[in-house]
PDB file of N, CA and C in Angstrom:
ATOM      1  N   UNK A  49      23.584  18.116  -0.690  1.00  0.00           N
ATOM      2  CA  UNK A  49      22.303  18.174  -0.085  1.00  0.00           C
ATOM      3  C   UNK A  49      21.943  16.733  -0.023  1.00  0.00           C
ATOM      4  N   UNK A  50      21.047  16.101   1.220  1.00  0.00           N
ATOM      5  CA  UNK A  50      20.464  15.058   1.349  1.00  0.00           C
ATOM      6  C   UNK A  50      19.179  14.653   0.563  1.00  0.00           C
ATOM      7  N   UNK A  51      19.048  13.527   0.182  1.00  0.00           N
ATOM      8  CA  UNK A  51      17.782  13.204  -0.380  1.00  0.00           C
ATOM      9  C   UNK A  51      17.165  12.192   0.289  1.00  0.00           C
ATOM     10  N   UNK A  52      15.635  11.999   0.079  1.00  0.00           N
ATOM     11  CA  UNK A  52      14.939  11.231   0.897  1.00  0.00           C
ATOM     12  C   UNK A  52      14.585  10.321  -0.547  1.00  0.00           C
ATOM     13  N   UNK A  53      14.024   9.068  -0.124  1.00  0.00           N
ATOM     14  CA  UNK A  53      13.715   8.089  -1.129  1.00  0.00           C
ATOM     15  C   UNK A  53      12.229   7.777  -0.945  1.00  0.00           C
ATOM     16  N   UNK A  54      11.679   7.568  -2.371  1.00  0.00           N
ATOM     17  CA  UNK A  54      10.287   7.202  -2.412  1.00  0.00           C
ATOM     18  C   UNK A  54      10.330   5.580  -2.205  1.00  0.00           C
ATOM     19  N   UNK A  55       9.611   4.739  -1.329  1.00  0.00           N
ATOM     20  CA  UNK A  55       9.718   3.345  -1.127  1.00  0.00           C
ATOM     21  C   UNK A  55       8.610   2.807  -2.190  1.00  0.00           C
ATOM     22  N   UNK A  56       8.574   2.880  -3.415  1.00  0.00           N
ATOM     23  CA  UNK A  56       7.597   2.203  -4.078  1.00  0.00           C
ATOM     24  C   UNK A  56       8.016   1.298  -5.162  1.00  0.00           C
ATOM     25  N   UNK A  57       9.320   1.059  -5.240  1.00  0.00           N
ATOM     26  CA  UNK A  57       9.826   0.057  -6.227  1.00  0.00           C
ATOM     27  C   UNK A  57      10.175  -1.273  -5.868  1.00  0.00           C
ATOM     28  N   UNK A  58      10.149  -2.268  -6.791  1.00  0.00           N
ATOM     29  CA  UNK A  58      10.500  -3.644  -6.549  1.00  0.00           C
ATOM     30  C   UNK A  58      11.975  -3.818  -6.470  1.00  0.00           C
ATOM     31  N   UNK A  59      13.028  -2.847  -6.994  1.00  0.00           N
ATOM     32  CA  UNK A  59      14.045  -3.189  -6.888  1.00  0.00           C
ATOM     33  C   UNK A  59      14.982  -2.791  -5.800  1.00  0.00           C
ATOM     34  N   UNK A  60      16.148  -2.628  -5.428  1.00  0.00           N
ATOM     35  CA  UNK A  60      16.627  -2.025  -4.369  1.00  0.00           C
ATOM     36  C   UNK A  60      16.968  -0.547  -4.635  1.00  0.00           C
ATOM     37  N   UNK A  61      16.663  -0.158  -5.756  1.00  0.00           N
ATOM     38  CA  UNK A  61      16.786   1.340  -6.229  1.00  0.00           C
ATOM     39  C   UNK A  61      15.613   2.115  -5.864  1.00  0.00           C
ATOM     40  N   UNK A  62      15.561   3.424  -5.844  1.00  0.00           N
ATOM     41  CA  UNK A  62      14.494   4.177  -5.542  1.00  0.00           C
ATOM     42  C   UNK A  62      14.529   5.483  -6.026  1.00  0.00           C
ATOM     43  N   UNK A  63      13.640   6.339  -6.451  1.00  0.00           N
ATOM     44  CA  UNK A  63      13.651   7.692  -6.952  1.00  0.00           C
ATOM     45  C   UNK A  63      13.951   8.646  -5.796  1.00  0.00           C
ATOM     46  N   UNK A  64      15.026   9.330  -5.715  1.00  0.00           N
ATOM     47  CA  UNK A  64      15.366  10.412  -4.988  1.00  0.00           C
ATOM     48  C   UNK A  64      14.152  11.535  -5.070  1.00  0.00           C
ATOM     49  N   UNK A  65      13.654  11.925  -4.100  1.00  0.00           N
ATOM     50  CA  UNK A  65      12.788  13.098  -4.139  1.00  0.00           C
ATOM     51  C   UNK A  65      13.398  14.214  -4.753  1.00  0.00           C
ATOM     52  N   UNK A  66      12.433  15.083  -5.517  1.00  0.00           N
ATOM     53  CA  UNK A  66      13.073  16.218  -6.092  1.00  0.00           C
ATOM     54  C   UNK A  66      13.775  15.862  -7.592  1.00  0.00           C
ATOM     55  N   UNK A  67      13.821  14.632  -7.821  1.00  0.00           N
ATOM     56  CA  UNK A  67      14.196  14.335  -9.135  1.00  0.00           C
ATOM     57  C   UNK A  67      13.580  14.822 -10.307  1.00  0.00           C
ATOM     58  N   UNK A  68      14.010  15.515 -11.292  1.00  0.00           N
ATOM     59  CA  UNK A  68      13.002  16.173 -12.059  1.00  0.00           C
ATOM     60  C   UNK A  68      12.556  15.357 -13.153  1.00  0.00           C
ATOM     61  N   UNK A  69      11.595  15.302 -13.994  1.00  0.00           N
ATOM     62  CA  UNK A  69      11.161  14.453 -14.807  1.00  0.00           C
ATOM     63  C   UNK A  69      12.104  13.842 -15.905  1.00  0.00           C
ATOM     64  N   UNK A  70      12.968  14.761 -16.217  1.00  0.00           N
ATOM     65  CA  UNK A  70      14.116  14.165 -17.278  1.00  0.00           C
ATOM     66  C   UNK A  70      15.060  13.071 -16.757  1.00  0.00           C
ATOM     67  N   UNK A  71      15.348  13.360 -15.439  1.00  0.00           N
ATOM     68  CA  UNK A  71      16.029  12.316 -14.779  1.00  0.00           C
ATOM     69  C   UNK A  71      15.046  11.045 -14.472  1.00  0.00           C
ATOM     70  N   UNK A  72      14.130  11.171 -14.267  1.00  0.00           N
ATOM     71  CA  UNK A  72      13.302  10.122 -14.054  1.00  0.00           C
ATOM     72  C   UNK A  72      13.039   9.282 -15.262  1.00  0.00           C
ATOM     73  N   UNK A  73      12.581  10.256 -16.364  1.00  0.00           N
ATOM     74  CA  UNK A  73      12.608   9.568 -17.550  1.00  0.00           C
ATOM     75  C   UNK A  73      13.739   8.749 -18.009  1.00  0.00           C
ATOM     76  N   UNK A  74      15.044   9.387 -17.861  1.00  0.00           N
ATOM     77  CA  UNK A  74      16.212   8.583 -18.281  1.00  0.00           C
ATOM     78  C   UNK A  74      16.254   7.473 -17.335  1.00  0.00           C
ATOM     79  N   UNK A  75      15.900   7.465 -16.030  1.00  0.00           N
ATOM     80  CA  UNK A  75      16.093   6.122 -15.457  1.00  0.00           C
ATOM     81  C   UNK A  75      15.150   5.110 -15.765  1.00  0.00           C
ATOM     82  N   UNK A  76      13.914   5.502 -16.118  1.00  0.00           N
ATOM     83  CA  UNK A  76      13.177   4.275 -16.895  1.00  0.00           C
ATOM     84  C   UNK A  76      13.653   3.784 -18.156  1.00  0.00           C
ATOM     85  N   UNK A  77      14.258   4.763 -19.004  1.00  0.00           N
ATOM     86  CA  UNK A  77      14.889   4.282 -20.141  1.00  0.00           C
ATOM     87  C   UNK A  77      16.097   3.383 -19.857  1.00  0.00           C
ATOM     88  N   UNK A  78      16.571   3.539 -19.000  1.00  0.00           N
ATOM     89  CA  UNK A  78      17.948   2.778 -18.561  1.00  0.00           C
ATOM     90  C   UNK A  78      17.654   1.481 -17.884  1.00  0.00           C
ATOM     91  N   UNK A  79      16.459   1.097 -17.728  1.00  0.00           N
ATOM     92  CA  UNK A  79      15.761  -0.146 -17.039  1.00  0.00           C
ATOM     93  C   UNK A  79      15.633   0.370 -15.430  1.00  0.00           C
ATOM     94  N   UNK A  80      15.466   1.607 -15.227  1.00  0.00           N
ATOM     95  CA  UNK A  80      15.502   1.627 -13.700  1.00  0.00           C
ATOM     96  C   UNK A  80      14.318   1.142 -12.941  1.00  0.00           C
ATOM     97  N   UNK A  81      13.901   1.282 -11.793  1.00  0.00           N
ATOM     98  CA  UNK A  81      13.082   0.378 -10.986  1.00  0.00           C
ATOM     99  C   UNK A  81      11.697   0.581 -11.645  1.00  0.00           C
ATOM    100  N   UNK A  82      10.955  -0.418 -11.394  1.00  0.00           N
ATOM    101  CA  UNK A  82       9.561  -0.727 -12.312  1.00  0.00           C
ATOM    102  C   UNK A  82       8.626  -1.032 -11.287  1.00  0.00           C
ATOM    103  N   UNK A  83       7.268  -0.857 -11.244  1.00  0.00           N
ATOM    104  CA  UNK A  83       6.370  -1.005 -10.352  1.00  0.00           C
ATOM    105  C   UNK A  83       5.442  -2.159 -10.907  1.00  0.00           C
ATOM    106  N   UNK A  84       4.755  -3.070 -10.293  1.00  0.00           N
ATOM    107  CA  UNK A  84       4.126  -4.348 -10.631  1.00  0.00           C
ATOM    108  C   UNK A  84       2.641  -3.497 -10.737  1.00  0.00           C
ATOM    109  N   UNK A  85       2.202  -3.249 -11.850  1.00  0.00           N
ATOM    110  CA  UNK A  85       0.963  -2.583 -11.967  1.00  0.00           C
ATOM    111  C   UNK A  85      -0.333  -3.679 -11.775  1.00  0.00           C
ATOM    112  N   UNK A  86      -1.209  -2.882 -11.042  1.00  0.00           N
ATOM    113  CA  UNK A  86      -2.380  -3.722 -10.720  1.00  0.00           C
ATOM    114  C   UNK A  86      -3.667  -3.183 -11.602  1.00  0.00           C
ATOM    115  N   UNK A  87      -3.704  -1.715 -11.811  1.00  0.00           N
ATOM    116  CA  UNK A  87      -4.614  -1.161 -12.418  1.00  0.00           C
ATOM    117  C   UNK A  87      -4.107   0.307 -12.647  1.00  0.00           C
ATOM    118  N   UNK A  88      -4.874   0.711 -14.016  1.00  0.00           N
ATOM    119  CA  UNK A  88      -4.542   2.323 -14.191  1.00  0.00           C
ATOM    120  C   UNK A  88      -6.097   2.876 -14.286  1.00  0.00           C
ATOM    121  N   UNK A  89      -6.239   4.174 -13.914  1.00  0.00           N
ATOM    122  CA  UNK A  89      -7.324   4.917 -13.634  1.00  0.00           C
ATOM    123  C   UNK A  89      -7.098   6.297 -14.216  1.00  0.00           C
ATOM    124  N   UNK A  90      -7.976   6.709 -15.396  1.00  0.00           N
ATOM    125  CA  UNK A  90      -7.596   8.056 -16.132  1.00  0.00           C
ATOM    126  C   UNK A  90      -7.859   9.033 -14.826  1.00  0.00           C
ATOM    127  N   UNK A  91      -7.022  10.149 -14.884  1.00  0.00           N
ATOM    128  CA  UNK A  91      -7.135  11.098 -14.180  1.00  0.00           C
ATOM    129  C   UNK A  91      -7.815  12.371 -14.972  1.00  0.00           C
ATOM    130  N   UNK A  92      -7.039  12.605 -16.056  1.00  0.00           N
ATOM    131  CA  UNK A  92      -7.699  13.747 -17.150  1.00  0.00           C
ATOM    132  C   UNK A  92      -7.002  13.210 -18.379  1.00  0.00           C
ATOM    133  N   UNK A  93      -6.904  13.846 -19.354  1.00  0.00           N
ATOM    134  CA  UNK A  93      -6.299  13.612 -20.678  1.00  0.00           C
ATOM    135  C   UNK A  93      -5.247  13.321 -20.991  1.00  0.00           C
ATOM    136  N   UNK A  94      -4.197  13.737 -19.854  1.00  0.00           N
ATOM    137  CA  UNK A  94      -2.708  13.470 -19.733  1.00  0.00           C
ATOM    138  C   UNK A  94      -2.095  12.938 -18.722  1.00  0.00           C
ATOM    139  N   UNK A  95      -2.924  12.555 -17.935  1.00  0.00           N
ATOM    140  CA  UNK A  95      -2.626  11.941 -16.449  1.00  0.00           C
ATOM    141  C   UNK A  95      -3.377  10.605 -16.068  1.00  0.00           C
ATOM    142  N   UNK A  96      -2.858   9.660 -15.495  1.00  0.00           N
ATOM    143  CA  UNK A  96      -3.516   8.669 -14.696  1.00  0.00           C
ATOM    144  C   UNK A  96      -3.031   8.203 -13.533  1.00  0.00           C
ATOM    145  N   UNK A  97      -3.888   7.594 -12.725  1.00  0.00           N
ATOM    146  CA  UNK A  97      -3.596   7.055 -11.508  1.00  0.00           C
ATOM    147  C   UNK A  97      -3.189   5.631 -11.859  1.00  0.00           C
ATOM    148  N   UNK A  98      -1.907   5.216 -11.085  1.00  0.00           N
ATOM    149  CA  UNK A  98      -1.505   3.836 -11.440  1.00  0.00           C
ATOM    150  C   UNK A  98      -1.318   3.104  -9.774  1.00  0.00           C
ATOM    151  N   UNK A  99      -1.981   2.196  -9.595  1.00  0.00           N
ATOM    152  CA  UNK A  99      -2.042   1.289  -8.421  1.00  0.00           C
ATOM    153  C   UNK A  99      -1.117   0.152  -8.582  1.00  0.00           C
ATOM    154  N   UNK A 100      -0.435  -0.126  -7.691  1.00  0.00           N
ATOM    155  CA  UNK A 100       0.586  -1.363  -7.595  1.00  0.00           C
ATOM    156  C   UNK A 100       0.917  -1.889  -6.149  1.00  0.00           C
ATOM    157  N   UNK A 101       1.224  -3.237  -6.262  1.00  0.00           N
ATOM    158  CA  UNK A 101       1.717  -3.913  -5.087  1.00  0.00           C
ATOM    159  C   UNK A 101       3.139  -4.328  -4.946  1.00  0.00           C
ATOM    160  N   UNK A 102       3.989  -3.815  -4.469  1.00  0.00           N
ATOM    161  CA  UNK A 102       5.445  -4.176  -4.623  1.00  0.00           C
ATOM    162  C   UNK A 102       6.105  -4.644  -3.411  1.00  0.00           C
ATOM    163  N   UNK A 103       7.255  -5.045  -3.405  1.00  0.00           N
ATOM    164  CA  UNK A 103       8.083  -5.334  -2.289  1.00  0.00           C
ATOM    165  C   UNK A 103       9.129  -4.519  -2.200  1.00  0.00           C
ATOM    166  N   UNK A 104       9.602  -3.765  -1.185  1.00  0.00           N
ATOM    167  CA  UNK A 104      10.688  -2.798  -1.200  1.00  0.00           C
ATOM    168  C   UNK A 104      11.483  -3.036  -0.051  1.00  0.00           C
ATOM    169  N   UNK A 105      12.436  -3.397  -0.093  1.00  0.00           N
ATOM    170  CA  UNK A 105      13.473  -3.624   0.981  1.00  0.00           C
ATOM    171  C   UNK A 105      12.682  -4.366   2.105  1.00  0.00           C
ATOM    172  N   UNK A 106      11.895  -5.455   1.812  1.00  0.00           N
ATOM    173  CA  UNK A 106      11.310  -6.399   2.553  1.00  0.00           C
ATOM    174  C   UNK A 106       9.983  -5.965   3.158  1.00  0.00           C
ATOM    175  N   UNK A 107       9.538  -4.900   2.453  1.00  0.00           N
ATOM    176  CA  UNK A 107       8.211  -4.346   3.044  1.00  0.00           C
ATOM    177  C   UNK A 107       7.075  -4.749   1.913  1.00  0.00           C
ATOM    178  N   UNK A 108       6.083  -5.255   2.013  1.00  0.00           N
ATOM    179  CA  UNK A 108       5.044  -5.236   1.149  1.00  0.00           C
ATOM    180  C   UNK A 108       4.024  -3.942   1.141  1.00  0.00           C
ATOM    181  N   UNK A 109       4.321  -3.151  -0.132  1.00  0.00           N
ATOM    182  CA  UNK A 109       3.601  -1.797  -0.124  1.00  0.00           C
ATOM    183  C   UNK A 109       2.464  -1.850  -1.160  1.00  0.00           C
ATOM    184  N   UNK A 110       1.629  -0.893  -0.912  1.00  0.00           N
ATOM    185  CA  UNK A 110       0.611  -0.589  -1.943  1.00  0.00           C
ATOM    186  C   UNK A 110       1.175   0.776  -2.354  1.00  0.00           C
ATOM    187  N   UNK A 111       0.975   0.972  -3.533  1.00  0.00           N
ATOM    188  CA  UNK A 111       1.429   2.371  -4.167  1.00  0.00           C
ATOM    189  C   UNK A 111       0.479   2.922  -5.207  1.00  0.00           C
ATOM    190  N   UNK A 112       0.126   4.113  -4.944  1.00  0.00           N
ATOM    191  CA  UNK A 112      -0.879   4.667  -5.892  1.00  0.00           C
ATOM    192  C   UNK A 112      -0.231   6.124  -6.170  1.00  0.00           C
ATOM    193  N   UNK A 113      -0.034   6.269  -7.420  1.00  0.00           N
ATOM    194  CA  UNK A 113       0.908   7.331  -8.037  1.00  0.00           C
ATOM    195  C   UNK A 113       0.256   7.867  -9.154  1.00  0.00           C
ATOM    196  N   UNK A 114       0.398   9.095  -9.475  1.00  0.00           N
ATOM    197  CA  UNK A 114       0.161   9.767 -10.566  1.00  0.00           C
ATOM    198  C   UNK A 114       1.188   9.799 -11.497  1.00  0.00           C
ATOM    199  N   UNK A 115       0.866   9.244 -13.100  1.00  0.00           N
ATOM    200  CA  UNK A 115       1.751   9.145 -14.230  1.00  0.00           C
ATOM    201  C   UNK A 115       1.357  10.246 -15.446  1.00  0.00           C
ATOM    202  N   UNK A 116       2.162  10.910 -15.628  1.00  0.00           N
ATOM    203  CA  UNK A 116       1.884  11.854 -16.798  1.00  0.00           C
ATOM    204  C   UNK A 116       2.533  11.583 -18.248  1.00  0.00           C
ATOM    205  N   UNK A 117       1.926  12.065 -18.946  1.00  0.00           N
ATOM    206  CA  UNK A 117       2.365  12.122 -20.400  1.00  0.00           C
ATOM    207  C   UNK A 117       3.506  13.040 -20.754  1.00  0.00           C
ATOM    208  N   UNK A 118       4.522  12.368 -20.958  1.00  0.00           N
ATOM    209  CA  UNK A 118       5.836  13.318 -21.268  1.00  0.00           C
ATOM    210  C   UNK A 118       5.761  14.087 -22.753  1.00  0.00           C
ATOM    211  N   UNK A 119       6.453  14.911 -23.072  1.00  0.00           N
ATOM    212  CA  UNK A 119       6.558  15.689 -24.411  1.00  0.00           C
ATOM    213  C   UNK A 119       6.699  14.553 -25.492  1.00  0.00           C
ATOM    214  N   UNK A 120       7.445  13.291 -25.150  1.00  0.00           N
ATOM    215  CA  UNK A 120       7.742  12.452 -26.100  1.00  0.00           C
ATOM    216  C   UNK A 120       6.441  11.266 -26.257  1.00  0.00           C
ATOM    217  N   UNK A 121       5.229  11.480 -25.430  1.00  0.00           N
ATOM    218  CA  UNK A 121       4.053  10.687 -25.257  1.00  0.00           C
ATOM    219  C   UNK A 121       4.232   9.436 -24.478  1.00  0.00           C
ATOM    220  N   UNK A 122       5.390   9.475 -23.576  1.00  0.00           N
ATOM    221  CA  UNK A 122       5.590   8.431 -22.825  1.00  0.00           C
ATOM    222  C   UNK A 122       5.124   8.474 -21.367  1.00  0.00           C
ATOM    223  N   UNK A 123       4.361   7.616 -20.780  1.00  0.00           N
ATOM    224  CA  UNK A 123       3.963   7.847 -19.392  1.00  0.00           C
ATOM    225  C   UNK A 123       4.982   7.826 -18.512  1.00  0.00           C
ATOM    226  N   UNK A 124       5.206   8.699 -17.487  1.00  0.00           N
ATOM    227  CA  UNK A 124       6.287   8.712 -16.581  1.00  0.00           C
ATOM    228  C   UNK A 124       5.702   9.211 -15.108  1.00  0.00           C
ATOM    229  N   UNK A 125       6.340   8.470 -14.256  1.00  0.00           N
ATOM    230  CA  UNK A 125       5.991   8.768 -12.718  1.00  0.00           C
ATOM    231  C   UNK A 125       6.280  10.322 -12.283  1.00  0.00           C
ATOM    232  N   UNK A 126       5.245  10.830 -11.550  1.00  0.00           N
ATOM    233  CA  UNK A 126       5.111  12.064 -11.074  1.00  0.00           C
ATOM    234  C   UNK A 126       5.533  11.944  -9.513  1.00  0.00           C
ATOM    235  N   UNK A 127       5.723  13.332  -9.101  1.00  0.00           N
ATOM    236  CA  UNK A 127       5.952  13.329  -7.528  1.00  0.00           C
ATOM    237  C   UNK A 127       4.623  13.091  -6.781  1.00  0.00           C
ATOM    238  N   UNK A 128       3.281  13.176  -7.122  1.00  0.00           N
ATOM    239  CA  UNK A 128       2.102  12.787  -6.489  1.00  0.00           C
ATOM    240  C   UNK A 128       1.748  11.516  -6.370  1.00  0.00           C
ATOM    241  N   UNK A 129       1.455  11.286  -5.240  1.00  0.00           N
ATOM    242  CA  UNK A 129       1.171   9.703  -4.651  1.00  0.00           C
ATOM    243  C   UNK A 129       1.407   9.487  -3.288  1.00  0.00           C
ATOM    244  N   UNK A 130       1.093   8.187  -3.166  1.00  0.00           N
ATOM    245  CA  UNK A 130       1.412   7.623  -1.681  1.00  0.00           C
ATOM    246  C   UNK A 130       1.505   6.091  -1.745  1.00  0.00           C
ATOM    247  N   UNK A 131       2.351   5.824  -0.725  1.00  0.00           N
ATOM    248  CA  UNK A 131       2.821   4.234  -0.666  1.00  0.00           C
ATOM    249  C   UNK A 131       2.605   3.987   0.731  1.00  0.00           C
ATOM    250  N   UNK A 132       2.059   2.936   1.037  1.00  0.00           N
ATOM    251  CA  UNK A 132       1.782   2.280   2.557  1.00  0.00           C
ATOM    252  C   UNK A 132       1.818   1.000   2.570  1.00  0.00           C
ATOM    253  N   UNK A 133       2.036   0.405   3.797  1.00  0.00           N
ATOM    254  CA  UNK A 133       2.254  -1.044   4.041  1.00  0.00           C
ATOM    255  C   UNK A 133       0.996  -1.742   3.456  1.00  0.00           C
ATOM    256  N   UNK A 134       1.097  -2.820   2.970  1.00  0.00           N
ATOM    257  CA  UNK A 134      -0.026  -3.457   2.609  1.00  0.00           C
ATOM    258  C   UNK A 134      -1.108  -4.014   3.776  1.00  0.00           C
ATOM    259  N   UNK A 135      -0.401  -4.285   5.028  1.00  0.00           N
ATOM    260  CA  UNK A 135      -1.002  -4.569   6.189  1.00  0.00           C
ATOM    261  C   UNK A 135      -2.153  -3.654   6.735  1.00  0.00           C
ATOM    262  N   UNK A 136      -1.893  -2.299   5.972  1.00  0.00           N
ATOM    263  CA  UNK A 136      -2.925  -1.164   6.454  1.00  0.00           C
ATOM    264  C   UNK A 136      -3.905  -1.211   5.192  1.00  0.00           C
ATOM    265  N   UNK A 137      -4.005  -2.119   4.235  1.00  0.00           N
ATOM    266  CA  UNK A 137      -4.883  -1.996   3.187  1.00  0.00           C
ATOM    267  C   UNK A 137      -6.324  -2.093   3.581  1.00  0.00           C
ATOM    268  N   UNK A 138      -6.971  -2.797   4.662  1.00  0.00           N
ATOM    269  CA  UNK A 138      -8.224  -2.776   5.184  1.00  0.00           C
ATOM    270  C   UNK A 138      -8.456  -1.611   5.805  1.00  0.00           C
ATOM    271  N   UNK A 139      -7.710  -0.896   6.372  1.00  0.00           N
ATOM    272  CA  UNK A 139      -7.943   0.415   7.254  1.00  0.00           C
ATOM    273  C   UNK A 139      -8.226   1.325   5.808  1.00  0.00           C
ATOM    274  N   UNK A 140      -7.299   1.469   4.969  1.00  0.00           N
ATOM    275  CA  UNK A 140      -7.631   2.473   3.799  1.00  0.00           C
ATOM    276  C   UNK A 140      -8.960   2.038   2.964  1.00  0.00           C
ATOM    277  N   UNK A 141      -9.436   0.803   2.865  1.00  0.00           N
ATOM    278  CA  UNK A 141     -10.535   0.535   2.163  1.00  0.00           C
ATOM    279  C   UNK A 141     -11.683   1.001   3.030  1.00  0.00           C
ATOM    280  N   UNK A 142     -11.606   0.838   4.289  1.00  0.00           N
ATOM    281  CA  UNK A 142     -12.798   1.129   5.341  1.00  0.00           C
ATOM    282  C   UNK A 142     -12.862   2.672   5.234  1.00  0.00           C
ATOM    283  N   UNK A 143     -11.860   3.542   5.330  1.00  0.00           N
ATOM    284  CA  UNK A 143     -11.774   4.922   5.098  1.00  0.00           C
ATOM    285  C   UNK A 143     -12.462   5.461   3.763  1.00  0.00           C
ATOM    286  N   UNK A 144     -12.064   4.789   2.757  1.00  0.00           N
ATOM    287  CA  UNK A 144     -12.520   5.030   1.477  1.00  0.00           C
ATOM    288  C   UNK A 144     -13.986   4.880   1.367  1.00  0.00           C
ATOM    289  N   UNK A 145     -14.433   3.752   1.838  1.00  0.00           N
ATOM    290  CA  UNK A 145     -15.821   3.339   1.903  1.00  0.00           C
ATOM    291  C   UNK A 145     -16.534   4.453   2.641  1.00  0.00           C
ATOM    292  N   UNK A 146     -15.797   4.889   3.832  1.00  0.00           N
ATOM    293  CA  UNK A 146     -16.699   6.035   4.634  1.00  0.00           C
ATOM    294  C   UNK A 146     -16.779   7.149   3.916  1.00  0.00           C
ATOM    295  N   UNK A 147     -15.740   7.432   3.119  1.00  0.00           N
ATOM    296  CA  UNK A 147     -15.683   8.865   2.278  1.00  0.00           C
ATOM    297  C   UNK A 147     -16.742   8.701   1.168  1.00  0.00           C
ATOM    298  N   UNK A 148     -16.956   7.578   0.608  1.00  0.00           N
ATOM    299  CA  UNK A 148     -18.033   7.277  -0.408  1.00  0.00           C
ATOM    300  C   UNK A 148     -19.334   7.711  -0.048  1.00  0.00           C
ATOM    301  N   UNK A 149     -19.604   7.269   1.198  1.00  0.00           N
ATOM    302  CA  UNK A 149     -21.040   7.721   1.487  1.00  0.00           C
ATOM    303  C   UNK A 149     -21.077   9.004   2.348  1.00  0.00           C
ATOM    304  N   UNK A 150     -20.106   9.689   2.501  1.00  0.00           N
ATOM    305  CA  UNK A 150     -20.246  11.025   3.379  1.00  0.00           C
ATOM    306  C   UNK A 150     -20.843  12.083   2.500  1.00  0.00           C
TER     307      UNK A 150
END
């Protein structure tokens, strides 16, 4: 089975899509790819949004991802999120500003 990669990490590694939370947790514990955190925004009592800016394979990326609390109480990356080139940030800011007043 062919897997795609999420382009959100600072190292040359990436999380294959469809990787279950146990495998992501194990990768984090092994010192797997980490994100340079900008801010955390609570989503609910057991999830949060994390915003980061990273370089991945020469691309400057903005990443917004949902992290969840594991059974062990550790925050782990979930499947939900978006990554885009930092050069598009002004367009995203403009779109979010329009959404705020809509």
